[in-house]
mmCIF file of C-alpha atoms in Angstrom:
data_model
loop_
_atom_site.group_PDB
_atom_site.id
_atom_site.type_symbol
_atom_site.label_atom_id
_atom_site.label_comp_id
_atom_site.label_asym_id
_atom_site.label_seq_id
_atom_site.Cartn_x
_atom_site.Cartn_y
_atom_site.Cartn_z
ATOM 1 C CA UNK R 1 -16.889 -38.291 12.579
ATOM 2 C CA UNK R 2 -16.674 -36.904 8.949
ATOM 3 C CA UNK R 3 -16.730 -33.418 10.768
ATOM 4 C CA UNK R 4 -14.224 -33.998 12.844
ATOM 5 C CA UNK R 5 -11.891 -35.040 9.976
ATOM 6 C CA UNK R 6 -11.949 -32.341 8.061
ATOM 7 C CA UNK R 7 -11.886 -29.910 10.900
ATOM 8 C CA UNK R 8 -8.818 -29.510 11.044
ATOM 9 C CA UNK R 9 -7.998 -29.535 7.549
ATOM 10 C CA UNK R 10 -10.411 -25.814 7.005
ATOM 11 C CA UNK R 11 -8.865 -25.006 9.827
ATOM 12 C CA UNK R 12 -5.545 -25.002 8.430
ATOM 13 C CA UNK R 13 -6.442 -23.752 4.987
ATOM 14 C CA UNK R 14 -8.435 -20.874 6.346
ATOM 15 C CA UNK R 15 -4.803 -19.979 8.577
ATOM 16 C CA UNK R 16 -3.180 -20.075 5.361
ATOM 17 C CA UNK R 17 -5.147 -18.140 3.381
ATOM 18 C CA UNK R 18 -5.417 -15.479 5.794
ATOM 19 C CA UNK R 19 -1.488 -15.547 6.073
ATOM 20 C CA UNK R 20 -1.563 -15.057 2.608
ATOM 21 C CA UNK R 21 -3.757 -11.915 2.086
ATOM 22 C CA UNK R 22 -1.097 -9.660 2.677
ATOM 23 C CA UNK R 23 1.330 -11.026 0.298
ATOM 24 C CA UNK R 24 -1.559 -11.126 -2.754
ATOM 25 C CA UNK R 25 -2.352 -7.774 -1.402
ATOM 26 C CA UNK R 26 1.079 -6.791 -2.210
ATOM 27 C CA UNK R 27 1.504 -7.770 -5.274
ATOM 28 C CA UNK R 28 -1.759 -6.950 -6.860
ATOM 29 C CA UNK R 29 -1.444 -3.084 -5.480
ATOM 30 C CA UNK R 30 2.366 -3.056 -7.495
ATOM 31 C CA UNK R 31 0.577 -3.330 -10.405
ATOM 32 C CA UNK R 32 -2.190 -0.771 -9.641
ATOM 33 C CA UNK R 33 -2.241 3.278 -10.355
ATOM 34 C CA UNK R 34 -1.355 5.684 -7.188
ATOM 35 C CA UNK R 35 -5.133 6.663 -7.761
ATOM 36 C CA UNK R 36 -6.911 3.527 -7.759
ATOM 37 C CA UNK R 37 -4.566 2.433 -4.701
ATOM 38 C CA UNK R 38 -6.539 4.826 -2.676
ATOM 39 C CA UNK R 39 -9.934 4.452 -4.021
ATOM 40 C CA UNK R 40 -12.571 3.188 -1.667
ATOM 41 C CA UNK R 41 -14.157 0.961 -1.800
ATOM 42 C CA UNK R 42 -11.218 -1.186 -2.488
ATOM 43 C CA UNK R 43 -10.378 -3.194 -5.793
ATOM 44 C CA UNK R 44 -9.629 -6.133 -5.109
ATOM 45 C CA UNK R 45 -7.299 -6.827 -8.774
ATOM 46 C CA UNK R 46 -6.138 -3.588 -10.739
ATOM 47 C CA UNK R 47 -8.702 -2.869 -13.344
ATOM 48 C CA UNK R 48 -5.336 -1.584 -15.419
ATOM 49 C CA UNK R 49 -2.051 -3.851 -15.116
ATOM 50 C CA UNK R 50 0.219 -0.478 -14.911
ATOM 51 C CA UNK R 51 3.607 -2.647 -15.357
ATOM 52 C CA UNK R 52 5.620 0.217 -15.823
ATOM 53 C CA UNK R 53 6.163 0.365 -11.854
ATOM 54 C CA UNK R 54 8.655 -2.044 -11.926
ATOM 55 C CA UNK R 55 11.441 -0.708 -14.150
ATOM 56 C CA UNK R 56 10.555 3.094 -12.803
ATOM 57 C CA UNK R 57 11.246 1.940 -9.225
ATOM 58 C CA UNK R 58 14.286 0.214 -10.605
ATOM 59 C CA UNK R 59 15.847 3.361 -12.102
ATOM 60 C CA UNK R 60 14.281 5.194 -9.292
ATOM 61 C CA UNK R 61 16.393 3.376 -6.520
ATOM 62 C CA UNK R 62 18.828 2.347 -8.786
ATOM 63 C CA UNK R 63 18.057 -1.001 -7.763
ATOM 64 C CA UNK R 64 20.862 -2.851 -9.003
ATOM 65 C CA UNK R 65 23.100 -1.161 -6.702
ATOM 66 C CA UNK R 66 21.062 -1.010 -3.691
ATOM 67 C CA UNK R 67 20.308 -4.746 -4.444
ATOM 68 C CA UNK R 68 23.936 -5.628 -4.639
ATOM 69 C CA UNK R 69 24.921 -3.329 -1.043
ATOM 70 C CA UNK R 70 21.912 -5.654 0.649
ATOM 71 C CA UNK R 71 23.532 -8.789 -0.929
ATOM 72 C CA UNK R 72 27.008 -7.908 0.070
ATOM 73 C CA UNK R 73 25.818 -6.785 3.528
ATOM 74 C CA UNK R 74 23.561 -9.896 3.786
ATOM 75 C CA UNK R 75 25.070 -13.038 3.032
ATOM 76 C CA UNK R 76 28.443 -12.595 4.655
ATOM 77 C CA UNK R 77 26.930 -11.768 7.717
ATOM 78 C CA UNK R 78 24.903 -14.404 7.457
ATOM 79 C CA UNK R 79 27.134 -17.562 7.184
ATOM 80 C CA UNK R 80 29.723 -15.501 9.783
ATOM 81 C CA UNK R 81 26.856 -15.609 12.129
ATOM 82 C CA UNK R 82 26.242 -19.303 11.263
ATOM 83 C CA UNK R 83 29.978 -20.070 11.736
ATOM 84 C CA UNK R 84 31.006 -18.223 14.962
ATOM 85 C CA UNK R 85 27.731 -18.427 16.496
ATOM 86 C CA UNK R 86 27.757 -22.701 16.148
ATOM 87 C CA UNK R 87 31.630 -22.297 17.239
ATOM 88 C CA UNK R 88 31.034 -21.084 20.795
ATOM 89 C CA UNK R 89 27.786 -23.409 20.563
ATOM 90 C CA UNK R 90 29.554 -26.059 20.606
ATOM 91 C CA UNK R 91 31.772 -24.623 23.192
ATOM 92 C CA UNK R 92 29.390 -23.760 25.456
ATOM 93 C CA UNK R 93 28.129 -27.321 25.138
ATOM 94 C CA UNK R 94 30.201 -29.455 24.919
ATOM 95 C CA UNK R 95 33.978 -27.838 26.526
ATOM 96 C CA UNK R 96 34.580 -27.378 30.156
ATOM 97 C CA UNK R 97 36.215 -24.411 30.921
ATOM 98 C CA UNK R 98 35.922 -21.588 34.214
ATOM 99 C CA UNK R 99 32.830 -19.672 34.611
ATOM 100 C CA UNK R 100 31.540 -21.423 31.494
ATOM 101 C CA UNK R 101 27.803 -21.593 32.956
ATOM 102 C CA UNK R 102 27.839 -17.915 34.670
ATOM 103 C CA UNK R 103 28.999 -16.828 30.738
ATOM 104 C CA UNK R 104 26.494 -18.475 29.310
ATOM 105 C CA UNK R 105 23.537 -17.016 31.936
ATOM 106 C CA UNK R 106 25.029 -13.572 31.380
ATOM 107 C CA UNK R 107 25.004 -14.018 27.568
ATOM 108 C CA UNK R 108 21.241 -15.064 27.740
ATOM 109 C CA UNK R 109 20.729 -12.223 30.160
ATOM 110 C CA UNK R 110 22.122 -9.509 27.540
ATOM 111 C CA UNK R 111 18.760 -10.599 24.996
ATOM 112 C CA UNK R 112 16.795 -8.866 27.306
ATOM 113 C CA UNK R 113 18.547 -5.380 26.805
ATOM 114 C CA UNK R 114 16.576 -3.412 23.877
ATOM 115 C CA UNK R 115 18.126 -3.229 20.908
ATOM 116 C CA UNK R 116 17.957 0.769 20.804
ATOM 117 C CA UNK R 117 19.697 0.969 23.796
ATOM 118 C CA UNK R 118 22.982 -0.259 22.318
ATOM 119 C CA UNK R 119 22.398 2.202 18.970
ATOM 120 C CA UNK R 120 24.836 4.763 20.729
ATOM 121 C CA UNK R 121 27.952 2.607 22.244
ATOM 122 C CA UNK R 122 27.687 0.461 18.866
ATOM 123 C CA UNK R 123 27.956 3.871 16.978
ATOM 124 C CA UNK R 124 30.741 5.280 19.527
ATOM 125 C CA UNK R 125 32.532 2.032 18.848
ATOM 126 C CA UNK R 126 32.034 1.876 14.812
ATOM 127 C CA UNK R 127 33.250 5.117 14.501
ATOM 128 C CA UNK R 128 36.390 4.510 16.478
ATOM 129 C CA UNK R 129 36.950 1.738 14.349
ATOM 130 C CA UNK R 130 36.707 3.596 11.396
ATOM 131 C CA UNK R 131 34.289 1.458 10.104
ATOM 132 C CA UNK R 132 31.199 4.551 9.876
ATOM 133 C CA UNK R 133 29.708 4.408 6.787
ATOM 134 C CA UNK R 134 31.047 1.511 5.025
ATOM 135 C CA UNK R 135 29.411 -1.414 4.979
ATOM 136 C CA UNK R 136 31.329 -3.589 7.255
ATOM 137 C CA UNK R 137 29.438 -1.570 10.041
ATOM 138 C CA UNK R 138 26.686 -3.763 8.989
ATOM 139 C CA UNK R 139 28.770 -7.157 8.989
ATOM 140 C CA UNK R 140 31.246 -7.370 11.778
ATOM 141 C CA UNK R 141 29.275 -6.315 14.575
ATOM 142 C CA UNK R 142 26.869 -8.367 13.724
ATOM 143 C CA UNK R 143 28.736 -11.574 12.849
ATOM 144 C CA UNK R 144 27.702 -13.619 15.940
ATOM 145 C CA UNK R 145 24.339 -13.257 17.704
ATOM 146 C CA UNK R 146 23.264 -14.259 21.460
ATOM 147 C CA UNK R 147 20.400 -15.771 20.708
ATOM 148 C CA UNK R 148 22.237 -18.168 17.300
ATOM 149 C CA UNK R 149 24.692 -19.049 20.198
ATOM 150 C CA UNK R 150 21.903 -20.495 22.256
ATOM 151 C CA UNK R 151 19.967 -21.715 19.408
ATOM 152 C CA UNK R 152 23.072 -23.782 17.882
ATOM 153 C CA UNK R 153 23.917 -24.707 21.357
ATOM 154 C CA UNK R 154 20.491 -26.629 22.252
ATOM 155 C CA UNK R 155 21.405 -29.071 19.168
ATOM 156 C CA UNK R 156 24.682 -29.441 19.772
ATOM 157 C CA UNK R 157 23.634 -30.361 23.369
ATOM 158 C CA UNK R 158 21.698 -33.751 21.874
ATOM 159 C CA UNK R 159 25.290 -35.050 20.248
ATOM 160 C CA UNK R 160 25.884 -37.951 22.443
ATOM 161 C CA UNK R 161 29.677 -36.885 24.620
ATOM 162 C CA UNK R 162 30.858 -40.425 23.222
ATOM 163 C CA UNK R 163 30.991 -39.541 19.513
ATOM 164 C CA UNK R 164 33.516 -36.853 20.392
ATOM 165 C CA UNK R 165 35.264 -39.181 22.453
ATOM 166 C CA UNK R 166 35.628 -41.588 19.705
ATOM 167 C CA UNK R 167 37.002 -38.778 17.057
ATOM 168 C CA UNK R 168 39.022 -37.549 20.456
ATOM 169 C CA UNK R 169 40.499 -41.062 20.258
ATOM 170 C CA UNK R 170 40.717 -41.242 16.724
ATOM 171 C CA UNK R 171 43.374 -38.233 16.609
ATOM 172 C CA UNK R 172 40.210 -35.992 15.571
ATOM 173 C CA UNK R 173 41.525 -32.275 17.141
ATOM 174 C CA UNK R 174 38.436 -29.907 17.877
ATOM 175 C CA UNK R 175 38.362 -27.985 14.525
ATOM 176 C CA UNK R 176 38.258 -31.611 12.919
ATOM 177 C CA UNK R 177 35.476 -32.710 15.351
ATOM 178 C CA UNK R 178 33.369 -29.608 14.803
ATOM 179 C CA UNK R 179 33.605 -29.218 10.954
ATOM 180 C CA UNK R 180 33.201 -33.131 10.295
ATOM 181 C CA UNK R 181 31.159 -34.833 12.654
ATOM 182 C CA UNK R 182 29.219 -31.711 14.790
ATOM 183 C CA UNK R 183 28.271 -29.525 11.984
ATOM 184 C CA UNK R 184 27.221 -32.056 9.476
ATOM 185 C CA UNK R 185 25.044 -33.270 12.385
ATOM 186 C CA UNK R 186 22.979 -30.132 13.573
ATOM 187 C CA UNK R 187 22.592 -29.121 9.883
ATOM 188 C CA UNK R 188 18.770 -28.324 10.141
ATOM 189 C CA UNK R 189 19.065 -26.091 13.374
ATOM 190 C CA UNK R 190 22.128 -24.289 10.902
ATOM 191 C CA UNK R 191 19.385 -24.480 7.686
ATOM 192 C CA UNK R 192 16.897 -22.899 9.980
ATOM 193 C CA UNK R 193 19.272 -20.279 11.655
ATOM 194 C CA UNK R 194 20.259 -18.970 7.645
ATOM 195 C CA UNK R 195 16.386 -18.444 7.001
ATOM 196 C CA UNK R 196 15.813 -16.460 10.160
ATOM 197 C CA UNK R 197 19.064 -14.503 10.221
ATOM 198 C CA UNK R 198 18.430 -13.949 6.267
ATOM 199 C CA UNK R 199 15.376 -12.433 6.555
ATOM 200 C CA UNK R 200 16.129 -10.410 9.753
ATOM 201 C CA UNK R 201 19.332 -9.046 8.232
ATOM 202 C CA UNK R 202 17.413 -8.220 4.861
ATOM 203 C CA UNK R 203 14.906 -6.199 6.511
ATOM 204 C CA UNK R 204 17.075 -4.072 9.115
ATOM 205 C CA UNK R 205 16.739 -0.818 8.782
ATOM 206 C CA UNK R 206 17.356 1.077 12.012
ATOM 207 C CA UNK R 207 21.343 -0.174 11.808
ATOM 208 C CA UNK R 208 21.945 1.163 8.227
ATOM 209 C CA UNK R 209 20.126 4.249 9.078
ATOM 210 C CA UNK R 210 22.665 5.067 12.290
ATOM 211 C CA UNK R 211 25.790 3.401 10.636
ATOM 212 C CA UNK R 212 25.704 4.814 6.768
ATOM 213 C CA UNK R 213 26.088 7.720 5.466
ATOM 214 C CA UNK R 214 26.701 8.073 1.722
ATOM 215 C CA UNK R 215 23.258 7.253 -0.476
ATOM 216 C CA UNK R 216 25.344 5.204 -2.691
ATOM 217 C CA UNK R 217 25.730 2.251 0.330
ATOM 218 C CA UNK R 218 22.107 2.542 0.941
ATOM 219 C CA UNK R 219 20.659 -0.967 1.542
ATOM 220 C CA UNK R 220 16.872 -1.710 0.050
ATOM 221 C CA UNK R 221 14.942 -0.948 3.662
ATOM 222 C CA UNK R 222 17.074 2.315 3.948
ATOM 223 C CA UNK R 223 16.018 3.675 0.168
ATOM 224 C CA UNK R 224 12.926 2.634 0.335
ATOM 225 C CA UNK R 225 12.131 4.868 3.681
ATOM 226 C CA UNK R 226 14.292 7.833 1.925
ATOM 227 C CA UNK R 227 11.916 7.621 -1.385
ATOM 228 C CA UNK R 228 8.697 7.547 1.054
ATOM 229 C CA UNK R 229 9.882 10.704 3.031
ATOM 230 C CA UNK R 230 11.300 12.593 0.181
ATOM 231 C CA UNK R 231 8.284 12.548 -1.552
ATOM 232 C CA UNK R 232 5.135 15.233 -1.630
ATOM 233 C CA UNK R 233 2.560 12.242 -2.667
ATOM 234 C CA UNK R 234 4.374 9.323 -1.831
ATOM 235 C CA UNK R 235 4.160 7.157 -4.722
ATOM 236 C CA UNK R 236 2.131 3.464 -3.198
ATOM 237 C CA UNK R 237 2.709 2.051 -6.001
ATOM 238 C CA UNK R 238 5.905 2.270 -6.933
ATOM 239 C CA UNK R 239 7.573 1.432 -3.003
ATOM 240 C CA UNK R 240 4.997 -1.931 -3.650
ATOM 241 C CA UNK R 241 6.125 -3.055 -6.302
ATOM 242 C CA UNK R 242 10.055 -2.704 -4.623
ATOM 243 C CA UNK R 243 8.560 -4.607 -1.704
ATOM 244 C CA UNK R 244 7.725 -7.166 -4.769
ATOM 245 C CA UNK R 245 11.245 -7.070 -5.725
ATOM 246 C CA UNK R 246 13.047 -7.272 -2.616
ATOM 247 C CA UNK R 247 10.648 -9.439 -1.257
ATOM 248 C CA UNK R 248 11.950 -12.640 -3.821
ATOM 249 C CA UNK R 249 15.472 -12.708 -2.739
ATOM 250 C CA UNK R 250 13.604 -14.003 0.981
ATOM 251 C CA UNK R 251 10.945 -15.945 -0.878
ATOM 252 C CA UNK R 252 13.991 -18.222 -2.874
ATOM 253 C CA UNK R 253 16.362 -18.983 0.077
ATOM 254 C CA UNK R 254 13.275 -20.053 2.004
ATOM 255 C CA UNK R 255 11.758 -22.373 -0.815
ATOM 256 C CA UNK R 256 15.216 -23.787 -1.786
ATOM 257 C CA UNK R 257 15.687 -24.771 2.012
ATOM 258 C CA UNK R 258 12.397 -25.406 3.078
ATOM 259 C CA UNK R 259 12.701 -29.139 3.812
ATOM 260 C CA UNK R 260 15.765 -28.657 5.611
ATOM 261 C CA UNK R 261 13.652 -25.064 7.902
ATOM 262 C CA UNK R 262 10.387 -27.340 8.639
ATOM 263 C CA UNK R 263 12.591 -30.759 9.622
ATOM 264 C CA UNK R 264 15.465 -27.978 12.065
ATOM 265 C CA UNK R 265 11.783 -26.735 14.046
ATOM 266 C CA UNK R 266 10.167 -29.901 14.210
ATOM 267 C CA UNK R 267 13.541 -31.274 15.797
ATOM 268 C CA UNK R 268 13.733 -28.467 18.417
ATOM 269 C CA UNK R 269 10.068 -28.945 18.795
ATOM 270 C CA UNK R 270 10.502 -32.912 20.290
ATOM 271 C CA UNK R 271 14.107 -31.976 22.128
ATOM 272 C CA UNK R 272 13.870 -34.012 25.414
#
């Protein structure tokens, strides 16, 4: 019985710890020479903290700048995504309107479409727009998602129909009813949705690529790649101990909303 108790506790810990190689990985290569990155056997912890990565990869990819086009490209996106995405949500859920459920099918339908085979209407379009190479290429387009529309939209579909009623009856008009009583109420699927649009927009690096131009609006991925390929001996150490950097900005949105993540995927987990 003891066994069996603590089963599924190793279990767990051994999951964990193997989730976590990588990362320790990570961060104890930054701090290793180019050389003793590529000895083998391995070291497992740099037998010379070489700290000096860290500010040369910061003057290498002028960081501060780079960091601040990621930011800029980042978190606006992000709560526009959030916003428009838990708009037509909550139209999709809970408003009757023509051809509502065919839209919604053919919405779904679109997330099976790769993602490379929209690179050359999106760039068609961008440029049109005059929008190519600035970083609102990376923001508008990108402002409401298919599969945020269908995530929001599950929650919203638990919100009993005679709540809205009663704010209907109340005077409550729609904007009212959405911004005070629907999105206060499906704020764990929105906490969630941040977290995994976050980290998705953080990391994209085929979109910048296409869409920018001028090494001066470079986001992090897109410098990063250009400092690998630019290079003779590409320099391990110093692109790890970016990842380090960049990697934080992730690492604090998740642990500042982690309660809020783990209770939006447990709810979606019991739905019905």
């Amino acid at each position: 019985m003891k066994t069996k108790k603590w089963l599924p506790t190793i279990t767990l810990w051994a999951v964990g710890i193997l989730f976590l190689i990588p990362i320790y990985w990570l961060v104890a290569s930054s701090l290793k020479s180019d050389a003793e990155i590529t000895m083998f056997p391995p070291t497992f912890w740099p037998k010379e903290m070489v700290w000096s990565n860290f500010p040369e990869i910061w003057s290498l990819l002028k960081f501060d700048q780079t960091f601040i086009n990621s930011i800029l490209v980042t978190v606006p996106t992000v709560l526009l995504t959030v916003l428009f995405s838990s708009m037509a949500g909550f139209a999709f859920s809970k408003k009757r309107f023509f051809g509502r459920d065919t839209m919604f099918v053919i919405l779904i339908a679109t997330m099976t479409v790769p993602p490379t085979v929209l690179l050359l209407p999106l760039y068609f379009i961008i440029t049109k727009l005059g929008m190519f190479d600035s970083l609102l290429a990376l923001i508008i387009p990108f402002s409401v998602t298919v599969f945020a529309i269908f995530f929001t939209k599950q929650y919203i579909d638990d919100i009993p129909d005679e709540m809205l009623e009663a704010a209907k009856i109340d005077g409550a008009g729609d904007f009212r009813t959405f911004f005070q009583l629907v999105f206060p109420l499906i704020k764990p699927a929105l906490v969630a949705l941040i977290i995994i649009d976050f980290v998705q927009n953080w990391n994209s690096f085929t979109m910048p690529l296409v869409l920018l131009q001028s090494e001066s609006k470079f986001t992090l991925p897109l410098k990063l790649a250009l400092i690998a390929q630019d290079s003779v001996a590409v320099p391990w150490s110093k692109i790890l101990a970016a990842n380090v950097l960049s990697l934080l900005p992730v690492l604090a949105v998740f642990l500042s909303m982690q309660k809020q993540f783990v209770s939006g995927l447990m709810a979606g987990a019991v739905k019905g």
